[in-house]
mmCIF file of C-alpha atoms (C1' of nucleotides) in Angstrom:
data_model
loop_
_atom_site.group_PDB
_atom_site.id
_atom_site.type_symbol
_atom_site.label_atom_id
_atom_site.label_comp_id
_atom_site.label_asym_id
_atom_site.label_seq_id
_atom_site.Cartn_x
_atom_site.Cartn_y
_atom_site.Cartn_z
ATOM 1 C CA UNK B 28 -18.768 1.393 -22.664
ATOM 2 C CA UNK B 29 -22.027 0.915 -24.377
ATOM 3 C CA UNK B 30 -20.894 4.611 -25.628
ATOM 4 C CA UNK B 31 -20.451 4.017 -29.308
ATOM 5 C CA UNK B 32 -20.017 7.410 -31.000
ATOM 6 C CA UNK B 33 -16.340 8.629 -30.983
ATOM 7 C CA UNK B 34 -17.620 12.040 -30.732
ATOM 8 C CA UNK B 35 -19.648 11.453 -27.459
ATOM 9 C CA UNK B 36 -16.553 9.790 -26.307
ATOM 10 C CA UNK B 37 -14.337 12.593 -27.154
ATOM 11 C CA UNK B 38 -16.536 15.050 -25.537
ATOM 12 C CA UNK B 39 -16.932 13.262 -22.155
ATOM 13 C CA UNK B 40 -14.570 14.895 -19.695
ATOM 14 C CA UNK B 41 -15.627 12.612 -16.815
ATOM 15 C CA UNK B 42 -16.213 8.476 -16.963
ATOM 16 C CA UNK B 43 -19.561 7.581 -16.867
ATOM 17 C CA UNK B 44 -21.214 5.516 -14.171
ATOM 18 C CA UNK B 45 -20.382 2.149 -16.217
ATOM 19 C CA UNK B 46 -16.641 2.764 -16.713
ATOM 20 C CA UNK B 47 -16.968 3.872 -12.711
ATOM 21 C CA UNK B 48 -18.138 0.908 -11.749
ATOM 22 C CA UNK B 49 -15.634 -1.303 -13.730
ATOM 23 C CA UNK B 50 -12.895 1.204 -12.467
ATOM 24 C CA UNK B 51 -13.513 0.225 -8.848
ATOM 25 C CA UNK B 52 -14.051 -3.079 -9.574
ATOM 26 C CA UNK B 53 -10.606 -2.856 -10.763
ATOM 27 C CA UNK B 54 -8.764 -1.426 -8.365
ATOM 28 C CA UNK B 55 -10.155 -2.962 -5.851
ATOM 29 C CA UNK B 56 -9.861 -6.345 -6.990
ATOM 30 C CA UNK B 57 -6.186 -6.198 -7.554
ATOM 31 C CA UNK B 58 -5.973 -4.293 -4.506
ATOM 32 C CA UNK B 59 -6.999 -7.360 -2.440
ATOM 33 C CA UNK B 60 -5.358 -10.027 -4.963
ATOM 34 C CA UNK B 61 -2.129 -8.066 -4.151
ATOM 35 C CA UNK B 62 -2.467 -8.155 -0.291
ATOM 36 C CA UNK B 63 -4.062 -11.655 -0.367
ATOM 37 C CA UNK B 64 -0.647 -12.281 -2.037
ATOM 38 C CA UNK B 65 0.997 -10.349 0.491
ATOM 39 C CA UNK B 66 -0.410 -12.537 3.364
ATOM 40 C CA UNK B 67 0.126 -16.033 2.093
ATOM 41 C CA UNK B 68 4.074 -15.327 1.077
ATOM 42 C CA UNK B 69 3.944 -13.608 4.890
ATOM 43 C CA UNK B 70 2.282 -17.138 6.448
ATOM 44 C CA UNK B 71 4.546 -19.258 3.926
ATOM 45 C CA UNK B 72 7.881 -17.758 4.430
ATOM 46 C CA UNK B 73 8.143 -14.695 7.159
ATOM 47 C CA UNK B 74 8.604 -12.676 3.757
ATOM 48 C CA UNK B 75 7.023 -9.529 3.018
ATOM 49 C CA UNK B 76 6.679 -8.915 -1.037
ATOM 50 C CA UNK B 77 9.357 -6.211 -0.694
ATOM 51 C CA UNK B 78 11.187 -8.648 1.196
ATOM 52 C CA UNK B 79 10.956 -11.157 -2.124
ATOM 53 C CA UNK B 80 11.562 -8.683 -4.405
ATOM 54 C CA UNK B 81 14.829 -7.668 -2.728
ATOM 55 C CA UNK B 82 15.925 -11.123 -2.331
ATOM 56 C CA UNK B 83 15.002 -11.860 -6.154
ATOM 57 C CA UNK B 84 16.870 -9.476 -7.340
ATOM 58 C CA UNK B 85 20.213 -10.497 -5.246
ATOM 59 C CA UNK B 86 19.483 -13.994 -6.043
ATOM 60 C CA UNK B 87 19.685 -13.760 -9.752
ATOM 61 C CA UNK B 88 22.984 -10.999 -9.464
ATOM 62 C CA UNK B 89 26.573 -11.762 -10.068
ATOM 63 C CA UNK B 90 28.007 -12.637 -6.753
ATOM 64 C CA UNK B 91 24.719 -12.865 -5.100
ATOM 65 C CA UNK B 92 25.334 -8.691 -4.262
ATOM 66 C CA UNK B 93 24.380 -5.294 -5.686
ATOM 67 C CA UNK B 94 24.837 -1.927 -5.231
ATOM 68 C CA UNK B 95 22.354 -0.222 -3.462
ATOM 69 C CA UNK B 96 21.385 2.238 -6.231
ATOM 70 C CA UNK B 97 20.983 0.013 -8.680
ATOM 71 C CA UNK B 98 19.603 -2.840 -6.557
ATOM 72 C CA UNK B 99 16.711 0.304 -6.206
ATOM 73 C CA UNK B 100 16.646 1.197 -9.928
ATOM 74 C CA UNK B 101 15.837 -2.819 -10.689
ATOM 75 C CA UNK B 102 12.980 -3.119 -8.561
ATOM 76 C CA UNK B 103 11.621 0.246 -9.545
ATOM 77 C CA UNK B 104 12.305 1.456 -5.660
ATOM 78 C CA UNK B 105 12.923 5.016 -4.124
ATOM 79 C CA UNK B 106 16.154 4.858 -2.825
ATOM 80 C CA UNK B 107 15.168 6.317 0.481
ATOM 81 C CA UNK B 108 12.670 3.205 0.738
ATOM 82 C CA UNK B 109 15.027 0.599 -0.260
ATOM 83 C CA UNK B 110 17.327 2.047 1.972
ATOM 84 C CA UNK B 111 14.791 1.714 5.374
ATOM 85 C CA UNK B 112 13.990 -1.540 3.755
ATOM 86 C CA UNK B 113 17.723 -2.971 3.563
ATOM 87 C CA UNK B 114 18.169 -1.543 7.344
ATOM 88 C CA UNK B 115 14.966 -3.907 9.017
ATOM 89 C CA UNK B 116 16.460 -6.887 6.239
ATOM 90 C CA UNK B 117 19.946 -6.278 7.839
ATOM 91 C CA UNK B 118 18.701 -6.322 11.109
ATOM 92 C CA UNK B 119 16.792 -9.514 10.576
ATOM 93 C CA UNK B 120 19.802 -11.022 8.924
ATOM 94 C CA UNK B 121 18.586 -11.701 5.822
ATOM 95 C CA UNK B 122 21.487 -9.316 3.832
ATOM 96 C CA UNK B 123 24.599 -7.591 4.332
ATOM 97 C CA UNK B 124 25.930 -3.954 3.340
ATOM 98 C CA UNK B 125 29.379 -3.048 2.612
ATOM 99 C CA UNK B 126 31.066 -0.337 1.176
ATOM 100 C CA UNK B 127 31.347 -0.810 -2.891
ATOM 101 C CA UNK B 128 35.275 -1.898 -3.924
ATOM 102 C CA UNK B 129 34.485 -0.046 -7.196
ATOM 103 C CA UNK B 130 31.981 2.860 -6.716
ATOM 104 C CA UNK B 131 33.386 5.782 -4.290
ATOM 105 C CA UNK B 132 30.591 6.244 -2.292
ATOM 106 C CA UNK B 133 28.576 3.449 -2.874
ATOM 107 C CA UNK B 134 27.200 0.599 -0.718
ATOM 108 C CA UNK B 135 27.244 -3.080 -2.089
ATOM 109 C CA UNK B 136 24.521 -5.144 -0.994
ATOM 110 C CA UNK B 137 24.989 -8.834 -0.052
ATOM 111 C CA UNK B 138 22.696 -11.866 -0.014
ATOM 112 C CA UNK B 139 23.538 -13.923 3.642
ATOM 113 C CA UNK B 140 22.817 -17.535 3.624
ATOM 114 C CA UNK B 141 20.102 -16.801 5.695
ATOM 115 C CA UNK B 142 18.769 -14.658 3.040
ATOM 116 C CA UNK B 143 19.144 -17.351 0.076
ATOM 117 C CA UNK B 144 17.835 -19.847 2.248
ATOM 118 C CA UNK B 145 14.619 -17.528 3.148
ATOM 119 C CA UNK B 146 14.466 -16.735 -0.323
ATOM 120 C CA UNK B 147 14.487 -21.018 -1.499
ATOM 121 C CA UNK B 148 12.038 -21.934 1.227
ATOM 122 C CA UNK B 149 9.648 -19.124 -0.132
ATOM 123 C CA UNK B 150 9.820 -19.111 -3.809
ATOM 124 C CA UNK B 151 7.959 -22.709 -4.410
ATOM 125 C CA UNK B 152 4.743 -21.566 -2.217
ATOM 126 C CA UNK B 153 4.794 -18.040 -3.756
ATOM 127 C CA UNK B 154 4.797 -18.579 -7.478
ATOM 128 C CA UNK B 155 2.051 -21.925 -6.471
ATOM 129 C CA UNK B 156 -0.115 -18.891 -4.262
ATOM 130 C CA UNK B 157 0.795 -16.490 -8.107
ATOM 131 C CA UNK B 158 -0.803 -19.574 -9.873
ATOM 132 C CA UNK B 159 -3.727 -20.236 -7.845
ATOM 133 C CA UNK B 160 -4.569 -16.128 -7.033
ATOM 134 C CA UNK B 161 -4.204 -14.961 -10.472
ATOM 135 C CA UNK B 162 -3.115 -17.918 -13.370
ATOM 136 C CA UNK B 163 -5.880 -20.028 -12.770
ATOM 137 C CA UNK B 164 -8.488 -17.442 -11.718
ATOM 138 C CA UNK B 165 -8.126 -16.373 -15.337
ATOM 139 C CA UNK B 166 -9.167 -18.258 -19.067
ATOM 140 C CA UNK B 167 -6.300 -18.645 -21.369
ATOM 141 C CA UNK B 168 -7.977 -15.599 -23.378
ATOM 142 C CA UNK B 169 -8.120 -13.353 -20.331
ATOM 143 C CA UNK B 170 -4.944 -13.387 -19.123
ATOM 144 C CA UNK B 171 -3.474 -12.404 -22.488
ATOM 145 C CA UNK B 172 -5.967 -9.640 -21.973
ATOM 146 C CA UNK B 173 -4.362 -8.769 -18.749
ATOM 147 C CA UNK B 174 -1.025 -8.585 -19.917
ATOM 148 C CA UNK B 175 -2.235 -6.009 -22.951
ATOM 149 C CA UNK B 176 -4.223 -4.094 -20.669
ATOM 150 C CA UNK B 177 -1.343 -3.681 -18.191
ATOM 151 C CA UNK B 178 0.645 -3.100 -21.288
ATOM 152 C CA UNK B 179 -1.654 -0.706 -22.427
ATOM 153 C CA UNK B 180 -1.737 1.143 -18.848
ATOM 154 C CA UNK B 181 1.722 1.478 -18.448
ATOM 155 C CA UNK B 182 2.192 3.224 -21.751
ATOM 156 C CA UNK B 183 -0.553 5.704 -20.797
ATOM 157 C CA UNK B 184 1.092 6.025 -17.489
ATOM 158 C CA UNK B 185 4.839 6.933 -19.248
ATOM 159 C CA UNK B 186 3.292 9.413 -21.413
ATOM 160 C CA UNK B 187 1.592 11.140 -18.650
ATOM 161 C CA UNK B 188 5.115 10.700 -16.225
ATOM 162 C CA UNK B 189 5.711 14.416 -15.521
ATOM 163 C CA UNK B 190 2.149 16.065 -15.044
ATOM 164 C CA UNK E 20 -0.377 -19.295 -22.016
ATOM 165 C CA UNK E 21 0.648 -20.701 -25.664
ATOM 166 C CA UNK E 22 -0.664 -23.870 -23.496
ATOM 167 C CA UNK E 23 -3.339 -25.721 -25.228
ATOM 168 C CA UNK E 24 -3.840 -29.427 -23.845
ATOM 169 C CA UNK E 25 -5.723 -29.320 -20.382
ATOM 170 C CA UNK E 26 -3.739 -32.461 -19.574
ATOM 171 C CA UNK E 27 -0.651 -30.050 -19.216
ATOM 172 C CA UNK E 28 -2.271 -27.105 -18.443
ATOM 173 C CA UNK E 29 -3.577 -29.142 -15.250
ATOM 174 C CA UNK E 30 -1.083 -30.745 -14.115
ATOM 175 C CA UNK E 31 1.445 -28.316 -14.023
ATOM 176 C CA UNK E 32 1.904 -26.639 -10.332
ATOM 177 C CA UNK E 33 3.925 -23.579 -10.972
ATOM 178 C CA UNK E 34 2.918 -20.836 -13.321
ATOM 179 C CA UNK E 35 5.434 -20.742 -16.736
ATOM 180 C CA UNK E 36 7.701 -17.569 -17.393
ATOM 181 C CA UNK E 37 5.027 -16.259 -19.743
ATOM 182 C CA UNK E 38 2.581 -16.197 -17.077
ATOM 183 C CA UNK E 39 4.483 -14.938 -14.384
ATOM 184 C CA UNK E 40 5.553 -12.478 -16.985
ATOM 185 C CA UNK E 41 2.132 -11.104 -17.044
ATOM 186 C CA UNK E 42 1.727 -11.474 -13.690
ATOM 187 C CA UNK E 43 4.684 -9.420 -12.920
ATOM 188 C CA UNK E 44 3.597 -6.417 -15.450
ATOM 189 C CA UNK E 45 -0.210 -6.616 -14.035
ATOM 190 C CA UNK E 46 0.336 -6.553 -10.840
ATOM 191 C CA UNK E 47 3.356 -3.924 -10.862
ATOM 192 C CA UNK E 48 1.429 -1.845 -13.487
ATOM 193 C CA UNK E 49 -1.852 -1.540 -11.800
ATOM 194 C CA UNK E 50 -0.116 -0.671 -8.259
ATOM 195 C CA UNK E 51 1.718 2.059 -10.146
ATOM 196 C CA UNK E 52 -1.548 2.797 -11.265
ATOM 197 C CA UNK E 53 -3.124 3.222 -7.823
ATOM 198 C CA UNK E 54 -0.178 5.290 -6.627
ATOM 199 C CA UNK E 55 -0.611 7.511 -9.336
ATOM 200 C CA UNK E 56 -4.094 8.225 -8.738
ATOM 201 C CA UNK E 57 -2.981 8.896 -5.091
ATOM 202 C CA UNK E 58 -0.452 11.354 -5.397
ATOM 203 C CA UNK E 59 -2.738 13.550 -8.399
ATOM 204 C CA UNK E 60 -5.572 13.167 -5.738
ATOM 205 C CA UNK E 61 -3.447 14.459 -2.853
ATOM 206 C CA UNK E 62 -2.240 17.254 -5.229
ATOM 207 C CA UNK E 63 -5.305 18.466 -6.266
ATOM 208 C CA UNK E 64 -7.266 18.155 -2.903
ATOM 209 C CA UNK E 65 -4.944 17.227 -0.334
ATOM 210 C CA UNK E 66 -6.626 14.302 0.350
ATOM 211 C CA UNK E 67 -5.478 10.257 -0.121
ATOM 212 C CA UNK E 68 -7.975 7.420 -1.403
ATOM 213 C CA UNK E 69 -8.567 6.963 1.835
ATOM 214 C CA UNK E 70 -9.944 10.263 2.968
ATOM 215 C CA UNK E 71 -11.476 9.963 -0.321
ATOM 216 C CA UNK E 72 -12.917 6.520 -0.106
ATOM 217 C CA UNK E 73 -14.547 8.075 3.532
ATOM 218 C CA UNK E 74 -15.868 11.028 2.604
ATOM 219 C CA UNK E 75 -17.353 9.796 -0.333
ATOM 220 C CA UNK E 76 -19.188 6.926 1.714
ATOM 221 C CA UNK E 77 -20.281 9.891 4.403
ATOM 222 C CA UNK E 78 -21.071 11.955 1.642
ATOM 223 C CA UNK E 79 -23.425 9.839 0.155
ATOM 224 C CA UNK E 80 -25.099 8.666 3.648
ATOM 225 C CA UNK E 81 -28.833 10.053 4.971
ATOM 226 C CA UNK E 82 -28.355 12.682 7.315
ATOM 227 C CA UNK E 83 -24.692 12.743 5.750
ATOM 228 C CA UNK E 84 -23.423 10.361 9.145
ATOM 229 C CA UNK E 85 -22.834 6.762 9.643
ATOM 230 C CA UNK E 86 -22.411 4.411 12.208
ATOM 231 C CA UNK E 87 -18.672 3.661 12.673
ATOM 232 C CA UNK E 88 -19.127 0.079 11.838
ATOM 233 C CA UNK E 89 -21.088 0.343 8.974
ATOM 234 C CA UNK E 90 -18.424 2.804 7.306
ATOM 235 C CA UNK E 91 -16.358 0.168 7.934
ATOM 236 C CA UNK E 92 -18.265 -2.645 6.309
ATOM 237 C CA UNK E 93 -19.761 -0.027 3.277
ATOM 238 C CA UNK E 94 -15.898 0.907 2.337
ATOM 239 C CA UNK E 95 -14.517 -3.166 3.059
ATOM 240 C CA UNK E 96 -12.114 -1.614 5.881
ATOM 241 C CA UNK E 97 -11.101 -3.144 8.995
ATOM 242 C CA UNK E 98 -12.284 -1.372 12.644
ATOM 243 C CA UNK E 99 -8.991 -0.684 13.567
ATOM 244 C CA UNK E 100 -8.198 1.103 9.935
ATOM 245 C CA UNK E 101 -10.528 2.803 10.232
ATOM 246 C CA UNK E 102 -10.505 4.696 13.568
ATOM 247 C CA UNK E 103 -6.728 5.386 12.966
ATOM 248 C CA UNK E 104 -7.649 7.113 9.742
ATOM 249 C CA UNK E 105 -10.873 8.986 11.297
ATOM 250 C CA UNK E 106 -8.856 10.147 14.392
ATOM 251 C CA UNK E 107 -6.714 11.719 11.581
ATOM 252 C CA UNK E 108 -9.272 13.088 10.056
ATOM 253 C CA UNK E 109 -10.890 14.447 12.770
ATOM 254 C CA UNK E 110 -7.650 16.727 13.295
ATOM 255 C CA UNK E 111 -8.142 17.744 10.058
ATOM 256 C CA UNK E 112 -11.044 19.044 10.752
ATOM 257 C CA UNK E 113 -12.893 16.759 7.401
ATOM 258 C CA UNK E 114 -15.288 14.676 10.434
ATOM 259 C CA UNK E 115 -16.974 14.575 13.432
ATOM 260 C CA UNK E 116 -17.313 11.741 16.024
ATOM 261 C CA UNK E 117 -20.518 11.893 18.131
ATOM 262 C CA UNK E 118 -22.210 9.418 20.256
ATOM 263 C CA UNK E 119 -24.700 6.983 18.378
ATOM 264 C CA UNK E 120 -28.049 8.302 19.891
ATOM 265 C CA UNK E 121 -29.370 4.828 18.477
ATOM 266 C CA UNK E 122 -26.821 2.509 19.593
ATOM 267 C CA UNK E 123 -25.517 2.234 22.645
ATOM 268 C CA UNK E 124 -22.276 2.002 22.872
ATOM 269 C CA UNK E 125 -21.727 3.377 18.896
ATOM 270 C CA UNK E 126 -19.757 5.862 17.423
ATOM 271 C CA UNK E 127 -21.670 8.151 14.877
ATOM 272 C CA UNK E 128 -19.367 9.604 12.525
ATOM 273 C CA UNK E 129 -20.552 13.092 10.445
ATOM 274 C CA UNK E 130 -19.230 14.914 7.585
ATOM 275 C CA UNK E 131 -18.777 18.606 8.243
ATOM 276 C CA UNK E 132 -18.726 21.448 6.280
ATOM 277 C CA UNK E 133 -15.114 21.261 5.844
ATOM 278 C CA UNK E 134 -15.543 17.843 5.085
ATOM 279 C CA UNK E 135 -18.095 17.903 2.534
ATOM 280 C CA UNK E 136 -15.812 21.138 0.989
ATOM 281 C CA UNK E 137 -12.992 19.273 0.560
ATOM 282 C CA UNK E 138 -14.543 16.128 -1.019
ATOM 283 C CA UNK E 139 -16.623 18.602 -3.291
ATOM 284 C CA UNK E 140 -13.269 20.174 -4.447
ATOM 285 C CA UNK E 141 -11.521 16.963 -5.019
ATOM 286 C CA UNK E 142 -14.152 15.051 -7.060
ATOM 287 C CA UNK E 143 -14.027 16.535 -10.380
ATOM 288 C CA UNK E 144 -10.576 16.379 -10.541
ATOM 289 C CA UNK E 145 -10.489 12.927 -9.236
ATOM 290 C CA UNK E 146 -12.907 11.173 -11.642
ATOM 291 C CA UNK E 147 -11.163 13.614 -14.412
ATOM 292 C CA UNK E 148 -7.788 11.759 -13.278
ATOM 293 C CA UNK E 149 -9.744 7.975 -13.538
ATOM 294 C CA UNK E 150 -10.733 8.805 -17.072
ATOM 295 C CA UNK E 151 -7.497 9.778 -17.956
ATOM 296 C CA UNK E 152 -5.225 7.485 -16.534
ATOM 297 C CA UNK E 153 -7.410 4.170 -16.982
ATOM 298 C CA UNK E 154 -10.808 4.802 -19.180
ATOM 299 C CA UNK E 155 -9.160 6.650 -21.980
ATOM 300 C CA UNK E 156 -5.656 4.086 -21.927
ATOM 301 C CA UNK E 157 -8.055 0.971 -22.862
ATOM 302 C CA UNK E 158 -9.999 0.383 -26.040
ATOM 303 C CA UNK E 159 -13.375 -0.531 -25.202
ATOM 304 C CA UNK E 160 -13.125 -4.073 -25.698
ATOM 305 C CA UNK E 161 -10.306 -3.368 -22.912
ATOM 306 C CA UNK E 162 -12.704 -2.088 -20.418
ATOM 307 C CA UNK E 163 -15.163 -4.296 -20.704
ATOM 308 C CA UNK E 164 -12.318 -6.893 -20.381
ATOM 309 C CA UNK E 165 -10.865 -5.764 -17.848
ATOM 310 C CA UNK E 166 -14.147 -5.686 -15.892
ATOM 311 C CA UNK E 167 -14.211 -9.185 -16.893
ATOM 312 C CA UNK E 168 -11.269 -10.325 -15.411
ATOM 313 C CA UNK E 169 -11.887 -8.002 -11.692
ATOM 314 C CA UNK E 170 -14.776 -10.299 -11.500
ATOM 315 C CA UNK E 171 -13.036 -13.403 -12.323
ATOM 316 C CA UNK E 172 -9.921 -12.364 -10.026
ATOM 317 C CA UNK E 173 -12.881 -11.371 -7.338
ATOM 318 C CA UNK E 174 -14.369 -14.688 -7.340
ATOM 319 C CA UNK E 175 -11.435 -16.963 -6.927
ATOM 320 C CA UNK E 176 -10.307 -14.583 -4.087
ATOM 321 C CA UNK E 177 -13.876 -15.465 -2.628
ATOM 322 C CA UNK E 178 -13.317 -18.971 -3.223
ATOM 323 C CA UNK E 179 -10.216 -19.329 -1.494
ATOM 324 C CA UNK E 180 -10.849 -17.004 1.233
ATOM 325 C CA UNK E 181 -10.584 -18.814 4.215
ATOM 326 C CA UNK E 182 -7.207 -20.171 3.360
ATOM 327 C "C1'" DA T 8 -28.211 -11.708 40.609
ATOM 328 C "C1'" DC T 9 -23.791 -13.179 38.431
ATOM 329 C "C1'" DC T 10 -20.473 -15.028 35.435
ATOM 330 C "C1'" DT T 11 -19.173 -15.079 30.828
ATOM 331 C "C1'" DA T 12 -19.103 -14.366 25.955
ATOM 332 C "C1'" DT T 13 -19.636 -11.044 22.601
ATOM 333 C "C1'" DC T 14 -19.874 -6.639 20.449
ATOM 334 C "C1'" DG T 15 -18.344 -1.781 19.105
ATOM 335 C "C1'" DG T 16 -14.672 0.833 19.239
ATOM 336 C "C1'" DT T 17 -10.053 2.427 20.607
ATOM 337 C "C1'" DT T 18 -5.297 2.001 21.486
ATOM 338 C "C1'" DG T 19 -0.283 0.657 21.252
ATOM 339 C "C1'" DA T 20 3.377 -1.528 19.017
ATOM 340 C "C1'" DC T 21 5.235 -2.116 15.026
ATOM 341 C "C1'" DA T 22 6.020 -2.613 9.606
ATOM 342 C "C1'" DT T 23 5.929 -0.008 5.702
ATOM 343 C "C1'" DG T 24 5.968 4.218 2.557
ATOM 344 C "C1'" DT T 25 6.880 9.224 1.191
ATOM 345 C "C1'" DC T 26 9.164 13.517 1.447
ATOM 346 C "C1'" DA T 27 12.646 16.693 2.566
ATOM 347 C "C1'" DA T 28 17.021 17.454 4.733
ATOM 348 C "C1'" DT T 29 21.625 15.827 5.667
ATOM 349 C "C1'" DG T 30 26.396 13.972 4.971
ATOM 350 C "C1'" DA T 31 29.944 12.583 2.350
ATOM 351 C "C1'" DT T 32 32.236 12.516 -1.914
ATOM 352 C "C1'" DG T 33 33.569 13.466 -6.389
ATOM 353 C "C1'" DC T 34 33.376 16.778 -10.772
ATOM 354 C "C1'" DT T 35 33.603 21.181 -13.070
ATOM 355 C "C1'" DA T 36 34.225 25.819 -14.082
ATOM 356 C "C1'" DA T 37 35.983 30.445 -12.608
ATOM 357 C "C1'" DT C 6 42.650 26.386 -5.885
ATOM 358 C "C1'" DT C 7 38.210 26.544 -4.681
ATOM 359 C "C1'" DA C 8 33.286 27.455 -4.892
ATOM 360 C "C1'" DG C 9 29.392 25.405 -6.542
ATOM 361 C "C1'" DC C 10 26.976 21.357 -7.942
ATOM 362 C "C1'" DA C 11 25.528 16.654 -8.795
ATOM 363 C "C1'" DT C 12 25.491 11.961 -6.926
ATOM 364 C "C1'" DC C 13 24.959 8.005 -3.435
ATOM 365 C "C1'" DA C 14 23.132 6.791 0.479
ATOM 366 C "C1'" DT C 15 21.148 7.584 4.981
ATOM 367 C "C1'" DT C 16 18.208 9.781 8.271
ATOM 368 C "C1'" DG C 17 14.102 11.909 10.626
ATOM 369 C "C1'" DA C 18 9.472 13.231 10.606
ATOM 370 C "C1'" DC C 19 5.388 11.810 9.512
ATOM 371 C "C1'" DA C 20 1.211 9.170 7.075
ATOM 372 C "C1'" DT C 21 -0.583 4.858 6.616
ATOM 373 C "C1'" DG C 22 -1.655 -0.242 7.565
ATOM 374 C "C1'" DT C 23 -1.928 -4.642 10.382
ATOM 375 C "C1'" DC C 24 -2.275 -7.211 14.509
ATOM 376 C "C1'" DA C 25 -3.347 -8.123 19.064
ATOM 377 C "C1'" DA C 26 -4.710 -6.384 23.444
ATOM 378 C "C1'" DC C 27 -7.814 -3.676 25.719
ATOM 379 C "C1'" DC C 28 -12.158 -1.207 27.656
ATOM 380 C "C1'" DG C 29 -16.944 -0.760 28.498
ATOM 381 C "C1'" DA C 30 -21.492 -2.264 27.793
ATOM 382 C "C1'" DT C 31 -24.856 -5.703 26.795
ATOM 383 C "C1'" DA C 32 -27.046 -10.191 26.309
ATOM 384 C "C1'" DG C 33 -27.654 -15.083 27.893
ATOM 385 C "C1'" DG C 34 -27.515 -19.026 30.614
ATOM 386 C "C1'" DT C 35 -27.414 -20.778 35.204
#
DNA sequence: ACCTATCGGTTGACATGTCAATGATGCTAA
DNA sequence: TTAGCATCATTGACATGTCAACCGATAGGT
């Protein structure tokens, strides 16, 4: 970091112990804000984050239902996980399958009322625990910095998809 | 964000779309960022971030062993974590597990050659894969940001720990 | 000495995640 | 027509993580 030559920089192959240090820092720390986050919407609401994100997504769809495939593509899921995940939701209630009117062999997933009203008790603590965790740990200046460094991660990340 | 009178800025209890905008992309892009490092790690080495974050922690120990509870505390995992991942490991063949001459009723846990193979084998590539995927994708300014704002998150997750 | 609380560590039950294999169904080309 | 192939979803085997219960040993207070 204190590196200022370009040349240096270009030569390095591995980070040095500053950028290390930050590294881990990093990771860590968003590491533990993410399962901090996981454990207050768990005490809150009975909702795991995967749980939310499933019931987001059904919440905001036409007809309150999905197919399974792209229910996975929106949330940025495996198929194969959303697919255990749906079966313990089902189990607990909190959504329905059925097979898709329009797609062959496709499953449509539905939003039960016990899954809307799971997701309305939990969305008001959530976004208060997001604003708390993350909003106000931040100055107005850093937190645009953390959107363009996320911005600037997942570009790197594209680029280097298939290596 | 775009939020300039503290008057507003304080009263307001939920974060605004632009925030949980960047919250969305930051915390989505830096656990896509952690996976990523995972599955390079576990293709170069055949090791996780955990076996990693272990044999790193043994590696770097006098005598190249440490008390069970103290690998615990030096790597922030739980007990429990921890002996399900070393019993794993120790099928592997990447640790030992020996009584604690010193403390009684201790566990003393040892790299062994294997062990201290393996981690040798996957640290180049490892740190290669940091620089890569996070040093290089930031600008300096970025970095040092981002450092910035691991502390900040860090703190406020002290704060509010028992909570 | 003896009861009890605590400590270090393990274990079991379960939630979650990945990967590879499987079924079931449609599409396409010989 | 039919053999091969891609697609949608599920399943099973396994790695990983949390939580609570447990075991054995030790330290104190009475």
């Amino acid at each position: 970091m204190t590196e200022a030559t370009p040349v240096r920089r270009a030569g390095r192959q591995l980070p040095t112990a500053d950028e290390l240090r930050i590294w881990r820092d990093f990771i860590e720390t968003t590491a533990a804000l993410g399962s901090r986050l996981e454990s207050r919407l768990q005490s809150d609401s009975s909702l795991s984050t995967g749980d939310y994100a499933v019931l987001l997504a059904l919440s905001e769809a036409e007809g309150q239902a999905m197919r399974s495939s792209e229910l996975a593509a929106h949330i940025g899921w495996e198929r194969s996980r959303l697919s255990h995940h749906l079966g313990r939701m089902e189990r607990r209630g909190l959504i329905r399958r059925q097979e898709c009117p329009t797609v062959p062999r496709g499953a449509e997933v539905l939003l039960t009322a016990a899954g809307a009203e799971a997701f309305g008790g939990a969305t008001f603590p959530h976004l208060r625990a997001i604003r708390e965790l993350f909003v106000d740990a931040l100055t107005p200046d850093q937190l645009v910095a953390a959107g363009e460094i996320a911005a600037a991660l997942r570009t790197r990340l594209d680029v280097l998809r298939r290596e």
